[in-house]
Structures are given as structure tokens and as C-alpha cells.
mmCIF file of C-alpha atoms in Angstrom:
data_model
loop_
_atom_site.group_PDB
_atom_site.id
_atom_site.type_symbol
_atom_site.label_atom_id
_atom_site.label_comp_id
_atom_site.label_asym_id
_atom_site.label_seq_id
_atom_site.Cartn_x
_atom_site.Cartn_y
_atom_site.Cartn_z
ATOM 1 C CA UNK A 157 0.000 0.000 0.000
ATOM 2 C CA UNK A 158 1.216 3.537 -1.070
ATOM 3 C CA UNK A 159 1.745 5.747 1.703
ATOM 4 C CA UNK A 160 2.274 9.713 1.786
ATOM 5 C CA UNK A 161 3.187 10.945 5.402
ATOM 6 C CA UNK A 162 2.692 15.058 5.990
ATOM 7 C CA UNK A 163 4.740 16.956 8.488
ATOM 8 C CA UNK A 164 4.699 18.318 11.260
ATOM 9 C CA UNK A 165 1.150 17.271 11.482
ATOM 10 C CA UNK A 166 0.410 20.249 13.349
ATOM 11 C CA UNK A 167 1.921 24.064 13.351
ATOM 12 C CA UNK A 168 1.143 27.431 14.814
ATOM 13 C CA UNK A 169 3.413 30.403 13.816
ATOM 14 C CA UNK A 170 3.332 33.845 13.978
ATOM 15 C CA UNK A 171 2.386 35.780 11.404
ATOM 16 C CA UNK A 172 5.759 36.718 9.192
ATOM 17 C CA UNK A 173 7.447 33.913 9.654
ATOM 18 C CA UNK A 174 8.632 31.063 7.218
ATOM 19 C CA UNK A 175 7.292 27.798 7.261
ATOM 20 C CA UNK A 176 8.087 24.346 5.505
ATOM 21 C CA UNK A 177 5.909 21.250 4.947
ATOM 22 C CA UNK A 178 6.601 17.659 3.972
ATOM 23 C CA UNK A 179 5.356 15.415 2.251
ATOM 24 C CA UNK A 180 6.726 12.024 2.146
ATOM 25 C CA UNK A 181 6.577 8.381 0.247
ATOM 26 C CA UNK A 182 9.086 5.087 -0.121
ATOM 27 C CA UNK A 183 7.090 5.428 -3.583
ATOM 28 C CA UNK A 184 7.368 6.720 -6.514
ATOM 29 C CA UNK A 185 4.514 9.273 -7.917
ATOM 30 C CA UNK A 186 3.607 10.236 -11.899
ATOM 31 C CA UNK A 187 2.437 13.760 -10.311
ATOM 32 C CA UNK A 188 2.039 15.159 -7.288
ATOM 33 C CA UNK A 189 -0.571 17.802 -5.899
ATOM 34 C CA UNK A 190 -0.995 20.161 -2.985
ATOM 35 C CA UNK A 191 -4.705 21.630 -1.764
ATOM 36 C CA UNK A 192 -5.614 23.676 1.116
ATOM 37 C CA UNK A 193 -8.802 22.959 3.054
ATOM 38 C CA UNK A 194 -10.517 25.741 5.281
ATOM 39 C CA UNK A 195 -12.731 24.701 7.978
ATOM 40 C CA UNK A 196 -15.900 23.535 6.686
ATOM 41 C CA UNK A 197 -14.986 23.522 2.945
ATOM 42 C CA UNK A 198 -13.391 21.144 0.276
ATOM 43 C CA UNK A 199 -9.792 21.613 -0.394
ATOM 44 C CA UNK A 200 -8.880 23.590 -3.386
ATOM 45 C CA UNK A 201 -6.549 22.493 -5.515
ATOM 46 C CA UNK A 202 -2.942 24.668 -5.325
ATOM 47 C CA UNK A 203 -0.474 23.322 -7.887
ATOM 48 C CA UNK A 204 0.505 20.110 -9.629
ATOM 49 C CA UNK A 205 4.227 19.428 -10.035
ATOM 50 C CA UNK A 206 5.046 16.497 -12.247
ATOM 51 C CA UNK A 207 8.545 16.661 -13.174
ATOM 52 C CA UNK A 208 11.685 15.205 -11.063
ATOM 53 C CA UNK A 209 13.154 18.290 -9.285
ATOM 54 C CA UNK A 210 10.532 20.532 -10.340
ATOM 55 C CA UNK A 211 9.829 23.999 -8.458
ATOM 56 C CA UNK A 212 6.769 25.768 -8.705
ATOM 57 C CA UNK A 213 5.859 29.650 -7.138
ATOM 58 C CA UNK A 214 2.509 30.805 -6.516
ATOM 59 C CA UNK A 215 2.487 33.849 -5.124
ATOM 60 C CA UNK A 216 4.442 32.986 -1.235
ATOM 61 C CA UNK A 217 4.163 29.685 -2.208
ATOM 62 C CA UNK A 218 7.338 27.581 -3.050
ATOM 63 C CA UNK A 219 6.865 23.756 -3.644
ATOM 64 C CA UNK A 220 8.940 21.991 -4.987
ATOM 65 C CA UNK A 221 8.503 17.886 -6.197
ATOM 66 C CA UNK A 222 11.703 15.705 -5.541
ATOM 67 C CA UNK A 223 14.208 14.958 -7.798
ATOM 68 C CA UNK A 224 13.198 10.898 -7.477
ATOM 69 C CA UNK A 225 10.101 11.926 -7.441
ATOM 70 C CA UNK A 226 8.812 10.474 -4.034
ATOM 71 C CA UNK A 227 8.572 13.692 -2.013
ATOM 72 C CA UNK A 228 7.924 17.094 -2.301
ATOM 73 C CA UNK A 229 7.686 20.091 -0.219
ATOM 74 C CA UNK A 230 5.751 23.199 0.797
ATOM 75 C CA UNK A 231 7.347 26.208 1.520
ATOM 76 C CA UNK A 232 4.939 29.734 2.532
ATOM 77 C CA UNK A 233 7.499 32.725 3.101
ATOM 78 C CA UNK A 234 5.763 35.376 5.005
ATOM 79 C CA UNK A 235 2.910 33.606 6.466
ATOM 80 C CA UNK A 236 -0.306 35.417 6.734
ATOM 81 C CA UNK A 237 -3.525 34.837 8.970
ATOM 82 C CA UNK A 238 -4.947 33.551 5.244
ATOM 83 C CA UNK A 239 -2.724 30.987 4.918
ATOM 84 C CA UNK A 240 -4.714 29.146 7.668
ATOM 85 C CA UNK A 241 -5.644 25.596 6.894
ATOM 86 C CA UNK A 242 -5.053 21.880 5.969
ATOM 87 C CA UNK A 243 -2.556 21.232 3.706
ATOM 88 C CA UNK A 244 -3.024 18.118 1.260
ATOM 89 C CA UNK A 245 -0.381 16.506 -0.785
ATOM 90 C CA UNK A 246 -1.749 13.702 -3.149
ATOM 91 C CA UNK A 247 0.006 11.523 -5.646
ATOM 92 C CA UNK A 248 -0.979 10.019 -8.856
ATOM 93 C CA UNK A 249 0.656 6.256 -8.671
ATOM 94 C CA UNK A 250 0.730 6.065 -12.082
ATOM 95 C CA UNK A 251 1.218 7.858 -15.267
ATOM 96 C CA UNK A 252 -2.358 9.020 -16.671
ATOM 97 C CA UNK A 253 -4.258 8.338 -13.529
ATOM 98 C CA UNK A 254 -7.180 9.308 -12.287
ATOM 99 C CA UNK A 255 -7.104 8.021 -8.854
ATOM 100 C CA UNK A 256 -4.893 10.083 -6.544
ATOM 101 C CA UNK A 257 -3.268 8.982 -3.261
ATOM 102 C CA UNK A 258 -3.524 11.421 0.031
ATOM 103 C CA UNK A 259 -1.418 12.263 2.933
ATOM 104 C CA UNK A 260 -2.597 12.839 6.044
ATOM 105 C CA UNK A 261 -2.043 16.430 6.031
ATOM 106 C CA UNK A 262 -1.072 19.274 8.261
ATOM 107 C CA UNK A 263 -3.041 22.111 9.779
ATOM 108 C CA UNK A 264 -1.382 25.418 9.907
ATOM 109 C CA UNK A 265 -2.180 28.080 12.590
ATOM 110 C CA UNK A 266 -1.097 31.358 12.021
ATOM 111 C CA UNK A 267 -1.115 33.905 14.255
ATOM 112 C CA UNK A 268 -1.721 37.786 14.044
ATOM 113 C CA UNK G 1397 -17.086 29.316 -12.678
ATOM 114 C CA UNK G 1398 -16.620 25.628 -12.617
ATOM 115 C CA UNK G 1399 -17.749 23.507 -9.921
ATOM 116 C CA UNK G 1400 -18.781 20.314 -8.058
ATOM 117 C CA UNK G 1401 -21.852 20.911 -5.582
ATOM 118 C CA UNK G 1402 -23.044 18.656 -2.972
ATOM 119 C CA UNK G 1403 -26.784 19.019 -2.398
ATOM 120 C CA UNK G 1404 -26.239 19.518 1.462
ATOM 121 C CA UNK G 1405 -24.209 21.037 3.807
ATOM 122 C CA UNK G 1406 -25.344 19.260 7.120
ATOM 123 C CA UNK G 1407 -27.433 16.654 7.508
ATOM 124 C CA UNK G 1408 -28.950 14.856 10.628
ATOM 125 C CA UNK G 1409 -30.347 11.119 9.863
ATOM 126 C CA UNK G 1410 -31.226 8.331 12.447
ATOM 127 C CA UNK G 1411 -29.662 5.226 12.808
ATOM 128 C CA UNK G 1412 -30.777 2.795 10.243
ATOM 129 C CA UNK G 1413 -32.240 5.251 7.614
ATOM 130 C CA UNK G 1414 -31.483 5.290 3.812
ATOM 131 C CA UNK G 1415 -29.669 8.022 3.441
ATOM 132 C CA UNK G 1416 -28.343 10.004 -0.401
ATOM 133 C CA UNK G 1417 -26.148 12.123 -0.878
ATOM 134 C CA UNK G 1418 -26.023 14.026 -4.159
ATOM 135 C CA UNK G 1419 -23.346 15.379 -6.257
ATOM 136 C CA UNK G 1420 -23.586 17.562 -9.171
ATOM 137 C CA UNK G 1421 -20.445 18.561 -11.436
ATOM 138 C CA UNK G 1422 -20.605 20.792 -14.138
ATOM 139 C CA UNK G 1423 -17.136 20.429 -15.593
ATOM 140 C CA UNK G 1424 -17.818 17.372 -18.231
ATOM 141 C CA UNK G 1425 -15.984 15.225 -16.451
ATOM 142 C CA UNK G 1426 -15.597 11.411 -16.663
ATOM 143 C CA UNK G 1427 -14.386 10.703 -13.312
ATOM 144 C CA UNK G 1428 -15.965 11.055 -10.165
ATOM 145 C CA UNK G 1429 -14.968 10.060 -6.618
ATOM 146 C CA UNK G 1430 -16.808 10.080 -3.079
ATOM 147 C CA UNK G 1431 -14.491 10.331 0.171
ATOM 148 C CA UNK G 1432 -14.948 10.223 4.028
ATOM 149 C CA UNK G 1433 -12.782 13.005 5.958
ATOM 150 C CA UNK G 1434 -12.597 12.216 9.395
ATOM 151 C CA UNK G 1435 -9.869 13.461 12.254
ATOM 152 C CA UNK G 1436 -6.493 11.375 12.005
ATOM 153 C CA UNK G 1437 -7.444 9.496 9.088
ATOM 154 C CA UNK G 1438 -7.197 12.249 6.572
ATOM 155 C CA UNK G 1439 -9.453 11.408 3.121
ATOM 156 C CA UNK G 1440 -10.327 8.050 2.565
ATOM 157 C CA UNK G 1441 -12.031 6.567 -0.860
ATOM 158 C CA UNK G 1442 -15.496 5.002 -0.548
ATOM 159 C CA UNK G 1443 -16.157 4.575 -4.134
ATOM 160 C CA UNK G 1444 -15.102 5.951 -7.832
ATOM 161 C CA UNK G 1445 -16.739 6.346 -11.321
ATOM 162 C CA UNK G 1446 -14.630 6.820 -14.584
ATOM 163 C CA UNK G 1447 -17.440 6.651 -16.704
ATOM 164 C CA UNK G 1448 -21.746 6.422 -16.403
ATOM 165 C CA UNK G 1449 -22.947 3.471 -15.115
ATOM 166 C CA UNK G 1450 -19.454 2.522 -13.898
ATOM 167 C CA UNK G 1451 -17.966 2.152 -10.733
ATOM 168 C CA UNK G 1452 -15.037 0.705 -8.384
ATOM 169 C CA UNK G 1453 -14.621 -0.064 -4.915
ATOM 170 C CA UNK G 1454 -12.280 1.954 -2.974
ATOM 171 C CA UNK G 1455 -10.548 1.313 0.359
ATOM 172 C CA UNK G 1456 -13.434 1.569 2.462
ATOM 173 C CA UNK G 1457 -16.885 0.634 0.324
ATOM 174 C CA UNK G 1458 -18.630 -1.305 3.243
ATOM 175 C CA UNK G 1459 -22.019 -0.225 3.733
ATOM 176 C CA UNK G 1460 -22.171 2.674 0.695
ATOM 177 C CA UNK G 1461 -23.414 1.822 -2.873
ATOM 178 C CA UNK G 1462 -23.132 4.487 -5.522
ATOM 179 C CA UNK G 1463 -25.139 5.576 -8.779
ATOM 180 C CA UNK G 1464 -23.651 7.115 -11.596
ATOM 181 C CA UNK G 1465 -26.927 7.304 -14.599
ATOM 182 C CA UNK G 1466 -25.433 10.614 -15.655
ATOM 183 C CA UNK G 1467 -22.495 12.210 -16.433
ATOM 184 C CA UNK G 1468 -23.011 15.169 -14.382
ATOM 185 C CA UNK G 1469 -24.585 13.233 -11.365
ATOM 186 C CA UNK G 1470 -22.727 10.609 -8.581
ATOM 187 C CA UNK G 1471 -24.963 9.602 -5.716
ATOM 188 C CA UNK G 1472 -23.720 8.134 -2.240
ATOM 189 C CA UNK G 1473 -25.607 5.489 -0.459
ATOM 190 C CA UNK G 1474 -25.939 4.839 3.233
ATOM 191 C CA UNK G 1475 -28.154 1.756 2.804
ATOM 192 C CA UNK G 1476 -28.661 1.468 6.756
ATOM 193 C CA UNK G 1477 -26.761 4.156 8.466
ATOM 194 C CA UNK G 1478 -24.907 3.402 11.332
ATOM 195 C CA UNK G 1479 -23.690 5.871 14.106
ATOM 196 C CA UNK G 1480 -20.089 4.819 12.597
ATOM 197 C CA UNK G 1481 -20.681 6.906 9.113
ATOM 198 C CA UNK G 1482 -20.688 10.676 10.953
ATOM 199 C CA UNK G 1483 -18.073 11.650 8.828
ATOM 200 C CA UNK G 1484 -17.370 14.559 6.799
ATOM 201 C CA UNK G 1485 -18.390 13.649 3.042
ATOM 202 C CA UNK G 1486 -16.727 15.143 -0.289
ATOM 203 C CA UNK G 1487 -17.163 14.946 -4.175
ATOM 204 C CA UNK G 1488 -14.897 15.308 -6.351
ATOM 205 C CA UNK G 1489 -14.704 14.882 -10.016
ATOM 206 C CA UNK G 1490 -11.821 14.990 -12.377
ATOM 207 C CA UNK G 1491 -10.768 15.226 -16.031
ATOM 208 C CA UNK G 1492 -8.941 11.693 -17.681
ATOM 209 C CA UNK G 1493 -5.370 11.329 -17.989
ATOM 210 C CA UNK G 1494 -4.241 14.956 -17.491
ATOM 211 C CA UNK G 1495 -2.682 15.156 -14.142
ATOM 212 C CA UNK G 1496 -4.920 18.377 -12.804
ATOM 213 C CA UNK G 1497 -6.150 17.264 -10.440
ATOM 214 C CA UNK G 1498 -9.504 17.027 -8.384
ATOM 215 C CA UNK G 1499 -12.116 19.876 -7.705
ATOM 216 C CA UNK G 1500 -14.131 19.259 -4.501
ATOM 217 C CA UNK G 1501 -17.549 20.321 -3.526
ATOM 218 C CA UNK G 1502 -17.970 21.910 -0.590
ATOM 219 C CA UNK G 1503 -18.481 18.790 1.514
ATOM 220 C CA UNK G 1504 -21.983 17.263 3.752
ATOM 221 C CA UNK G 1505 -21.169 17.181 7.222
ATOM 222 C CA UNK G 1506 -23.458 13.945 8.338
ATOM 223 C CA UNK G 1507 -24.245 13.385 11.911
ATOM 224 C CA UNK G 1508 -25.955 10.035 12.386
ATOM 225 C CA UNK G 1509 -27.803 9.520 16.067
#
């Protein structure tokens, strides 16, 4: 069974600070995806990185997909109250699918 | 704007009732999934559709049955509902083969007493 462990599963920062987020696998992944979930909602979808090594910026957002392709991770400079949430990584097992594997996540706190 | 609704928001059902919850995409997509979110388990995969009238068991299909007739429409079934299945419910549908990823509905937060 695929596995994708998040950390820290939990994190509360002030706001301004920097902030990093796993996302882990003894797998191998075609794609992988980040969402963020706010209380009470579905997650929304933030960026799909696909390539070994590939970086992607949105915005504050830095993630970046390993070169092997089994991990990737989540970097927010400059945290704001906004950036509240759950953070999802899921992976795609294989190329073309449509079935996507997720991590367990981790719920960000920030402060004002 | 594109999206995936979910005919409820909260729902309150007694133990043993049939219960169905609805999801509507309006994206054309072929593939269509139902989860359960619940604390420390993250999402888990009742059931899947890549196509009408199909569908696929996914890690945790006991006591749900799906319906797919349409395209647009994927229906989750509690055929007796237990106190077990309070859960946070989402649909989500995707495109085939392209690697973007799922959009979600909003969610159905069931409570089942």
C-alpha cells in the first residue's frame, strides 16, 4: 500500500514567519498535488508538479517535487492569517491516472 | 465558474435510515470520486466512477453503494446508516489522464444519532 506521510502534522506560527511542509513516500509518484482545506470547505486544488526536481511559485508559495520523485515540499514565506488551513499533498501512482493517493495532512495556525 | 456541488451542507439522519447524498459537477468530467474526511485518518475513498454506469470499490466501500446514470450526477448510499458513518463527506470529479487534479464540492457534514 502507497503511503504519503505530511509533516509536522500540526503548526502554529506567527504571522511573518517562514514555514516548511513535507510530504513524504518510499514510492514513486507520476504527479504530485498540494490543496488547502478551510474549515468547513473542500480543499482547493494549489499546484501540480510532475517533473523530477521541479519547483513551482505561486504567489508565497514555493513547492517543490523531488528529484526521485517520491517527495515534495511546501514552503509559505511570510505567512499570513490567510494561509490558515489543511494542507493536502496527493500523488498520482501512475502515469495518466485518475485516482490520486492522500497524505494525512497538516493544519497550519497562524497567528496575528 | 466551474464547480462540483453537494446538495447539502449538514445533515442529521437516524440510525438505520437510507440516506443520499447528491453530487452535481458541471465540468464534463468522466471521473468522479466520493471520500470520508474524518480526524487522524485524513481522506479516505469510498467509491469511484470513470465513466456512467461505472464504478469501483475503494478502500473503504462497506455499507455505501453508488449511482452514476449521468455524467453530471454521482450519488452516495448509506443503505442502513450506522452511528459509525458521521463523517465529513466530499465529491470530487476529475478530467482523464491529465494530471490536474480534483475539484471538490464543498463537503456534507453527516451526523448520524
Amino acid at each position: 500500500t502507497q503511503l504519503l506521510e505530511q509533516s509536522p502534522q500540526f503548526l502554529s506560527i506567527q504571522e511573518g514567519e517562514n514555514l516548511t511542509v513535507y510530504c513524504n513516500s518510499s514510492s514513486v509518484f507520476s504527479s504530485l498535488q498540494w490543496y488547502r482545506q478551510e474549515p468547513g470547505e473542500g480543499p482547493v486544488l494549489l499546484v501540480t508538479v510532475v517533473t523530477g526536481g521541479e519547483v513551482k511559485k505561486l504567489k508565497r508559495l514555493t513547492f517543490q517535487f523531488g528529484d526521485a520523485r517520491k517527495d515534495s515540499s511546501l514552503h509559505i514565506t511570510a505567512a499570513q492569517p490567510g494561509d490558515t488551513g489543511l494542507y493536502l499533498c496527493a500523488g498520482g501512482a501512475t502515469s495518466g491516472t485518475y485516482k490520486y493517493i492522500f497524505g494525512t495532512g497538516t493544519r497550519l495556525k497562524v497567528l496575528a | 465558474d466551474v464547480k462540483v456541488t453537494q446538495s447539502s451542507r449538514y445533515l442529521v439522519k437516524r440510525t438505520g435510515e437510507k440516506v443520499f447524498l447528491e453530487c452535481v459537477q458541471d465540468m464534463d468530467h468522466e471521473n468522479m470520486f466520493w471520500y470520508r474526511q474524518d480526524p487522524g485518518l485524513g481522506l479516505r475513498l469510498i467509491y469511484f466512477s470513470y465513466d456512467v454506469k461505472m464504478k469501483e470499490k475503494g478502500d473503504i466501500p462497506e455499507g455505501y453503494s453508488v449511482s452514476r446514470e449521468k455524467k453530471e450526477r454521482f450519488s452516495l448510499i448509506l443503505e442502513s446508516a450506522s452511528t459509525n458513518q458521521t463523517s465529513m463527506y466530499l465529491c470530487a470529479s476529475s478530467a482523464p489522464n491529465d494530471g490536474t487534479g480534483y475539484t471538490f464540492g464543498s463537503g456534507t457534514r453527516l451526523t448520524v444519532v
